[in-house]
Structure formats: C-alpha cells, structure tokens
Amino acid sequence: MSQLRVEKLQELIKQEIGKMLLTDLKDPRIGFVTVTHVEVTGDLREAKVYVSIMGSEEQVKNSWQGLQSSLGFIRREIGQRIRLRFTPTIEFALDTSLDYSEHIQKLLLQVERDGKSTTESD
C-alpha cells in the first residue's frame, strides 16, 4: 500500500474520531479526550488511535471505560464516513506524552525558580 495513502487515511481517521468525540458520543463517562495520533497498518486492516485524557485518575478511568465501550459505534461510523473496502479494526491506546511534557515543564520552572533565588542571594 502506498505510504501517502496510509498517511492520508491516518489523518482522516484522526479528524473523524475527533468530530465523533465532540458531537456524536453521548456517553457521560467520556470527559476531555483528545485524539493525538493514529497509526494504520500497511494493509489498512487495523488502526491504533492514541488518545490523551485530561482529568483526575477517576475521570481518566471513566473516560477510558467509555471509550472502550464505544469502539463498535466508532468503527461503524468510520465505515460509513470513509469509503473503504474494509473498515479497519479500531484500538485505543493511551498517549501519555502530554503528561510527560507537563512534568518536564514543571521541572524547568522549578530549575528557573531555584536559579533566580540563588542569584538574588549572591
């Protein structure tokens, strides 16, 4: 399969699932969820959707359960919205890169604060 076609399909799936999360999914457990990346296999049979979930531990857990229970609906909607011979199997994966970047940002701010307090005391 052409790599360009795979990349276009990945972006299209990302956009469509993002729209579904905003407007179509009615599950109250699903909170602030963002689709960060989609990986589709070369044969277009499987799609791994990376999502970032913001909130407390309990909110993340509830949102994750809501997403897992909506997999069938999402796959059916992708099949209707994107005309393909085979609708890919959808799998969600938790993207923790935003949490990691937030942690790094806090560390950098702490180093900056520590550096300022050291120079002020000199």
Backbone as ProteinMPNN parsed JSONL, in Angstrom:
{"seq_chain_A": "MSQLRVEKLQELIKQEIGKMLLTDLKDPRIGFVTVTHVEVTGDLREAKVYVSIMGSEEQVKNSWQGLQSSLGFIRREIGQRIRLRFTPTIEFALDTSLDYSEHIQKLLLQVERDGKSTTESD", "coords_chain_A": {"N_chain_A": [[0.844, -1.177, 0.0], [0.487, 2.235, -0.71], [2.492, 4.612, 0.943], [1.754, 7.271, 1.187], [-1.021, 7.146, 0.887], [-1.699, 5.72, 3.191], [-0.906, 7.566, 5.159], [-2.666, 9.695, 4.601], [-5.096, 8.439, 5.175], [-4.734, 7.93, 7.907], [-4.762, 10.547, 8.946], [-7.336, 11.329, 8.203], [-8.93, 9.521, 9.655], [-8.212, 10.317, 12.22], [-9.296, 12.936, 12.28], [-12.055, 12.382, 11.918], [-12.702, 10.75, 14.143], [-12.139, 12.571, 16.146], [-14.164, 14.475, 15.644], [-16.371, 12.853, 16.221], [-16.015, 12.408, 18.958], [-16.52, 14.942, 19.926], [-19.171, 15.543, 19.105], [-20.902, 13.278, 18.6], [-20.74, 11.084, 20.407], [-22.489, 10.066, 23.201], [-21.984, 9.189, 25.709], [-21.822, 9.724, 29.111], [-19.579, 9.273, 30.652], [-17.329, 9.842, 29.215], [-14.939, 12.231, 29.174], [-12.777, 14.973, 28.893], [-11.254, 14.334, 26.133], [-8.702, 13.871, 23.779], [-7.736, 13.206, 20.484], [-4.612, 12.25, 19.591], [-2.892, 10.993, 17.809], [-2.858, 8.687, 15.045], [-2.244, 5.409, 14.02], [-2.073, 3.4, 11.238], [-2.068, 0.144, 9.915], [-0.116, -1.202, 7.187], [-1.72, -2.717, 5.46], [-4.167, -1.625, 5.874], [-5.967, -2.715, 7.686], [-6.002, -2.526, 10.458], [-6.228, -0.067, 13.002], [-4.606, 1.992, 15.244], [-5.479, 4.138, 17.695], [-4.316, 6.879, 19.286], [-4.986, 8.436, 22.286], [-5.343, 11.264, 24.416], [-6.151, 11.83, 27.707], [-7.535, 14.091, 29.856], [-7.725, 15.046, 33.301], [-8.681, 13.923, 36.616], [-7.496, 10.886, 38.252], [-9.716, 9.195, 38.525], [-11.51, 10.298, 36.647], [-10.061, 9.873, 34.286], [-10.016, 7.085, 34.235], [-12.798, 6.518, 34.032], [-13.369, 7.795, 31.575], [-11.778, 6.264, 29.888], [-13.041, 3.749, 30.094], [-15.497, 4.431, 28.956], [-14.685, 5.054, 26.343], [-13.746, 2.538, 25.491], [-16.128, 1.09, 25.514], [-17.427, 2.274, 23.425], [-16.271, 1.475, 21.085], [-17.347, -0.181, 19.005], [-19.407, 1.42, 17.924], [-17.847, 3.592, 17.011], [-16.243, 2.342, 15.068], [-18.208, 1.52, 13.229], [-19.227, 4.017, 12.426], [-16.907, 5.15, 11.274], [-16.645, 3.416, 9.115], [-18.908, 4.157, 7.654], [-18.451, 6.858, 7.1], [-15.968, 7.02, 5.837], [-15.129, 5.761, 2.829], [-14.11, 2.654, 2.333], [-12.77, -0.518, 1.31], [-12.472, -2.387, 3.357], [-13.313, -1.835, 6.695], [-11.149, -0.576, 9.089], [-10.039, -2.309, 12.063], [-10.501, -0.861, 15.155], [-8.441, 0.307, 17.746], [-7.815, 1.593, 20.91], [-5.22, 3.533, 22.42], [-3.497, 4.775, 25.198], [-2.117, 7.933, 25.265], [0.566, 9.225, 26.757], [2.264, 11.318, 26.44], [1.666, 14.037, 26.733], [1.332, 14.292, 29.477], [3.918, 13.715, 30.241], [5.313, 15.85, 29.052], [4.215, 17.947, 30.504], [5.223, 17.364, 33.027], [7.975, 17.736, 32.55], [7.928, 20.465, 31.964], [7.2, 21.515, 34.481], [9.469, 20.789, 35.951], [11.423, 22.337, 34.645], [10.514, 24.925, 35.238], [10.846, 24.872, 37.987], [13.638, 24.634, 38.174], [14.318, 27.066, 37.042], [13.197, 28.839, 38.927], [14.717, 28.135, 41.186], [17.223, 28.896, 40.268], [16.919, 31.677, 40.062], [16.493, 32.373, 42.738], [18.936, 31.722, 43.791], [20.684, 33.505, 42.517], [19.702, 35.903, 43.49], [20.361, 35.804, 46.165], [23.064, 36.059, 46.136]], "CA_chain_A": [[0.0, 0.0, 0.0], [1.23, 3.482, -0.799], [2.673, 5.278, 2.242], [0.98, 8.508, 1.142], [-2.418, 6.799, 1.135], [-1.799, 5.359, 4.604], [-0.834, 8.806, 5.936], [-3.925, 10.421, 4.406], [-6.133, 7.724, 5.907], [-4.492, 8.175, 9.326], [-5.227, 11.901, 9.265], [-8.786, 11.35, 8.058], [-9.492, 8.812, 10.817], [-7.996, 11.2, 13.379], [-10.279, 14.017, 12.223], [-13.411, 11.864, 12.082], [-12.9, 10.329, 15.534], [-12.197, 13.815, 16.914], [-15.521, 15.012, 15.488], [-17.293, 11.98, 16.948], [-15.859, 12.66, 20.39], [-17.141, 16.226, 20.248], [-20.592, 15.708, 18.797], [-21.745, 12.095, 18.437], [-20.738, 10.166, 21.547], [-23.358, 10.578, 24.263], [-21.622, 8.54, 26.974], [-21.439, 10.762, 30.082], [-18.28, 8.965, 31.257], [-16.245, 10.375, 28.384], [-14.673, 13.622, 29.53], [-11.926, 15.742, 27.995], [-10.428, 13.372, 25.405], [-8.147, 14.415, 22.544], [-7.04, 12.247, 19.628], [-3.303, 12.838, 19.314], [-2.205, 10.347, 16.683], [-3.446, 7.432, 14.571], [-1.352, 4.562, 13.234], [-2.797, 2.402, 10.471], [-1.16, -0.829, 9.327], [0.053, -1.066, 5.742], [-2.84, -3.336, 4.742], [-5.35, -0.836, 6.248], [-6.904, -3.555, 8.423], [-6.019, -2.181, 11.876], [-5.882, 1.319, 13.318], [-4.369, 2.259, 16.67], [-5.807, 5.535, 17.924], [-3.729, 7.366, 20.533], [-5.805, 9.487, 22.881], [-4.891, 11.879, 25.654], [-7.318, 12.071, 28.557], [-7.213, 15.018, 30.933], [-8.583, 14.961, 34.464], [-8.177, 13.151, 37.748], [-7.36, 9.444, 37.998], [-11.062, 8.626, 38.369], [-12.054, 10.772, 35.373], [-9.341, 9.176, 33.223], [-10.505, 5.701, 34.245], [-14.163, 6.519, 33.497], [-13.302, 8.13, 30.146], [-11.208, 5.105, 29.197], [-14.103, 2.742, 30.008], [-16.465, 4.919, 27.978], [-14.105, 4.888, 25.007], [-13.715, 1.108, 25.162], [-17.484, 0.621, 25.234], [-17.923, 2.896, 22.193], [-15.458, 1.034, 19.938], [-18.208, -0.669, 17.927], [-20.053, 2.591, 17.308], [-16.835, 4.366, 16.287], [-15.852, 1.593, 13.869], [-19.313, 1.586, 12.278], [-19.269, 5.372, 11.885], [-15.75, 5.3, 10.378], [-17.0, 2.687, 7.899], [-19.9, 4.915, 6.886], [-17.927, 8.166, 6.703], [-14.813, 6.837, 4.962], [-15.434, 4.649, 1.945], [-13.004, 1.721, 2.159], [-13.212, -1.891, 1.097], [-12.565, -2.957, 4.698], [-13.192, -0.868, 7.786], [-10.103, -1.08, 9.996], [-10.334, -2.586, 13.462], [-10.045, 0.275, 15.946], [-7.912, 0.018, 19.081], [-7.368, 2.815, 21.581], [-4.019, 3.474, 23.253], [-3.365, 5.995, 25.991], [-0.936, 8.725, 24.943], [0.996, 9.912, 27.975], [3.297, 12.306, 26.112], [1.284, 15.333, 27.281], [1.657, 14.24, 30.907], [5.376, 13.782, 30.337], [5.746, 17.22, 28.742], [3.807, 18.778, 31.643], [6.194, 17.081, 34.081], [9.22, 18.405, 32.161], [7.696, 21.898, 32.116], [7.266, 21.816, 35.916], [10.875, 20.701, 36.354], [12.12, 23.506, 34.101], [10.109, 26.086, 36.023], [11.477, 24.74, 39.302], [15.058, 24.969, 37.992], [14.373, 28.512, 36.81], [12.963, 29.482, 40.221], [15.891, 27.882, 42.026], [18.319, 29.715, 39.723], [16.67, 33.084, 40.417], [16.686, 32.558, 44.179], [20.377, 31.636, 44.05], [21.326, 34.743, 42.066], [19.245, 37.011, 44.351], [21.029, 35.718, 47.462], [24.51, 36.346, 45.972]], "C_chain_A": [[0.887, 1.236, 0.0], [1.295, 4.172, 0.571], [1.863, 6.574, 2.305], [-0.495, 8.228, 1.443], [-2.635, 6.445, 2.607], [-1.797, 6.619, 5.464], [-2.11, 9.627, 5.804], [-5.052, 9.764, 5.199], [-5.973, 7.936, 7.411], [-5.034, 9.54, 9.735], [-6.749, 11.984, 9.178], [-9.471, 10.651, 9.232], [-9.356, 9.668, 12.07], [-9.044, 12.307, 13.416], [-11.689, 13.511, 12.51], [-13.667, 11.42, 13.525], [-12.946, 11.554, 16.444], [-13.573, 14.45, 16.839], [-16.53, 14.181, 16.274], [-17.222, 12.229, 18.457], [-16.552, 13.95, 20.806], [-18.661, 16.206, 20.124], [-21.441, 14.452, 18.907], [-21.814, 11.184, 19.649], [-21.509, 10.785, 22.709], [-23.039, 9.981, 25.623], [-21.155, 9.594, 27.968], [-20.094, 10.497, 30.752], [-17.125, 9.608, 30.5], [-16.097, 11.865, 28.651], [-13.849, 14.319, 28.46], [-10.918, 14.81, 27.342], [-9.985, 14.018, 24.095], [-7.462, 13.294, 21.772], [-5.724, 12.89, 19.227], [-2.642, 12.265, 18.078], [-2.953, 9.079, 16.31], [-2.393, 6.701, 13.757], [-2.189, 3.491, 12.562], [-1.77, 1.442, 9.87], [-1.138, -0.668, 7.812], [-1.079, -1.664, 4.935], [-4.182, -2.68, 5.072], [-6.389, -1.644, 7.02], [-7.032, -3.171, 9.886], [-5.595, -0.73, 12.05], [-5.731, 1.45, 14.828], [-4.522, 3.759, 16.853], [-5.255, 5.942, 19.286], [-4.555, 8.537, 21.037], [-5.146, 9.985, 24.156], [-6.136, 12.243, 26.445], [-6.88, 12.954, 29.709], [-8.207, 14.832, 32.075], [-7.92, 14.166, 35.571], [-8.08, 11.68, 37.358], [-8.726, 8.811, 37.731], [-11.684, 9.046, 37.032], [-11.385, 10.078, 34.199], [-9.846, 7.746, 33.104], [-11.901, 5.614, 33.633], [-14.175, 6.822, 32.003], [-12.781, 6.949, 29.346], [-12.265, 4.001, 29.032], [-15.161, 3.149, 28.989], [-15.963, 4.765, 26.552], [-14.119, 3.422, 24.586], [-15.114, 0.598, 24.809], [-18.042, 1.207, 23.934], [-17.147, 2.458, 20.953], [-16.306, 0.58, 18.755], [-18.882, 0.472, 17.176], [-19.049, 3.367, 16.461], [-16.432, 3.652, 15.006], [-16.948, 1.669, 12.813], [-19.383, 2.964, 11.62], [-18.095, 5.638, 10.932], [-16.047, 4.606, 9.058], [-17.995, 3.436, 7.034], [-19.326, 6.216, 6.343], [-16.762, 8.067, 5.73], [-15.069, 5.595, 4.129], [-14.178, 3.824, 1.69], [-13.574, 0.333, 1.89], [-13.422, -2.587, 2.439], [-12.433, -1.839, 5.718], [-12.149, -1.388, 8.766], [-10.642, -1.338, 11.407], [-9.718, -1.466, 14.289], [-9.577, -0.213, 17.319], [-7.431, 1.337, 19.675], [-6.104, 2.536, 22.381], [-3.895, 4.814, 23.958], [-2.046, 6.681, 25.657], [-0.565, 9.542, 26.176], [2.038, 10.986, 27.694], [2.945, 13.692, 26.659], [1.567, 15.39, 28.779], [3.161, 14.382, 31.108], [5.872, 15.204, 30.077], [5.353, 18.185, 29.867], [4.783, 18.601, 32.809], [7.519, 17.79, 33.794], [9.088, 19.913, 32.344], [7.784, 22.315, 33.586], [8.707, 21.78, 36.419], [11.669, 21.912, 35.874], [11.775, 24.77, 34.887], [10.739, 26.058, 37.414], [12.961, 25.094, 39.221], [15.22, 26.469, 37.799], [14.181, 29.274, 38.119], [14.165, 29.322, 41.151], [17.077, 28.724, 41.572], [18.148, 31.182, 40.089], [16.911, 33.318, 41.899], [18.164, 32.481, 44.537], [21.074, 32.919, 43.651], [20.917, 35.924, 42.932], [19.981, 36.985, 45.685], [22.52, 36.028, 47.363], [24.854, 37.763, 46.203]], "O_chain_A": [[1.929, 1.257, 0.654], [0.285, 4.299, 1.264], [1.346, 6.932, 3.363], [-1.139, 8.985, 2.169], [-3.644, 6.83, 3.198], [-2.593, 6.734, 6.396], [-2.587, 10.194, 6.787], [-5.865, 10.45, 5.819], [-6.966, 8.103, 8.119], [-5.696, 9.662, 10.765], [-7.379, 12.646, 10.003], [-10.479, 11.138, 9.743], [-10.277, 9.737, 12.884], [-9.617, 12.584, 14.47], [-12.436, 14.141, 13.259], [-14.738, 11.687, 14.07], [-13.708, 11.576, 17.411], [-14.1, 14.913, 17.85], [-17.432, 14.724, 16.913], [-18.245, 12.256, 19.141], [-17.104, 14.043, 21.902], [-19.359, 16.791, 20.952], [-22.611, 14.548, 19.279], [-22.851, 10.568, 19.895], [-21.209, 11.898, 23.142], [-23.752, 10.24, 26.593], [-20.18, 10.295, 27.697], [-19.523, 11.402, 31.359], [-16.071, 9.883, 31.074], [-17.006, 12.653, 28.39], [-14.174, 14.265, 27.274], [-9.864, 14.525, 27.909], [-10.787, 14.631, 23.391], [-6.695, 12.52, 22.346], [-5.711, 13.948, 18.598], [-1.915, 12.966, 17.375], [-3.606, 8.465, 17.154], [-1.73, 7.295, 12.907], [-2.926, 2.76, 13.225], [-0.727, 1.872, 9.376], [-2.041, -0.066, 7.23], [-1.379, -1.184, 3.842], [-5.223, -3.134, 4.599], [-7.57, -1.297, 7.01], [-8.058, -3.453, 10.507], [-4.721, -0.231, 11.34], [-6.619, 1.067, 15.589], [-3.796, 4.551, 16.251], [-5.674, 5.414, 20.316], [-4.795, 9.504, 20.314], [-4.485, 9.235, 24.874], [-7.055, 12.879, 25.929], [-5.961, 12.608, 30.451], [-9.374, 14.506, 31.855], [-6.753, 13.787, 35.476], [-8.52, 11.278, 36.281], [-8.873, 7.992, 36.824], [-12.316, 8.23, 36.362], [-12.049, 9.729, 33.223], [-10.077, 7.253, 32.0], [-12.163, 4.738, 32.809], [-14.905, 6.182, 31.245], [-13.277, 6.661, 28.257], [-12.374, 3.393, 27.966], [-15.665, 2.309, 28.244], [-16.721, 4.39, 25.658], [-14.466, 3.104, 23.448], [-15.268, -0.229, 23.91], [-19.025, 0.694, 23.398], [-17.348, 3.017, 19.875], [-16.005, 0.929, 17.614], [-18.921, 0.483, 15.945], [-19.351, 3.757, 15.333], [-16.293, 4.291, 13.963], [-16.659, 1.86, 11.632], [-19.575, 3.071, 10.409], [-18.272, 6.281, 9.897], [-15.737, 5.141, 7.993], [-17.931, 3.357, 5.807], [-19.678, 6.634, 5.239], [-16.588, 8.945, 4.885], [-15.209, 4.498, 4.669], [-13.295, 4.232, 0.935], [-14.729, 0.054, 2.211], [-14.416, -3.285, 2.64], [-11.543, -0.995, 5.613], [-12.251, -2.525, 9.228], [-11.569, -0.675, 11.871], [-8.536, -1.158, 14.134], [-10.233, -1.033, 17.962], [-6.725, 2.102, 19.018], [-5.933, 1.456, 22.946], [-4.161, 5.862, 23.369], [-0.981, 6.072, 25.758], [-1.301, 10.441, 26.582], [2.638, 11.515, 28.63], [3.847, 14.451, 27.014], [1.995, 16.424, 29.291], [3.62, 15.072, 32.018], [6.742, 15.704, 30.79], [6.082, 19.137, 30.147], [5.127, 19.566, 33.492], [8.116, 18.379, 34.695], [10.015, 20.568, 32.82], [8.372, 23.349, 33.903], [9.12, 22.628, 37.21], [12.494, 22.45, 36.613], [12.65, 25.589, 35.166], [11.119, 27.098, 37.952], [13.483, 25.779, 40.101], [16.151, 27.072, 38.333], [14.901, 30.232, 38.398], [14.573, 30.272, 41.82], [17.848, 29.211, 42.399], [19.129, 31.861, 40.394], [17.472, 34.345, 42.282], [18.598, 33.117, 45.498], [21.964, 33.384, 44.362], [21.699, 36.86, 43.098], [20.206, 38.038, 46.281], [23.176, 36.237, 48.384], [26.022, 38.14, 46.101]]}, "name": "protein", "num_of_chains": 1, "seq": "MSQLRVEKLQELIKQEIGKMLLTDLKDPRIGFVTVTHVEVTGDLREAKVYVSIMGSEEQVKNSWQGLQSSLGFIRREIGQRIRLRFTPTIEFALDTSLDYSEHIQKLLLQVERDGKSTTESD"}
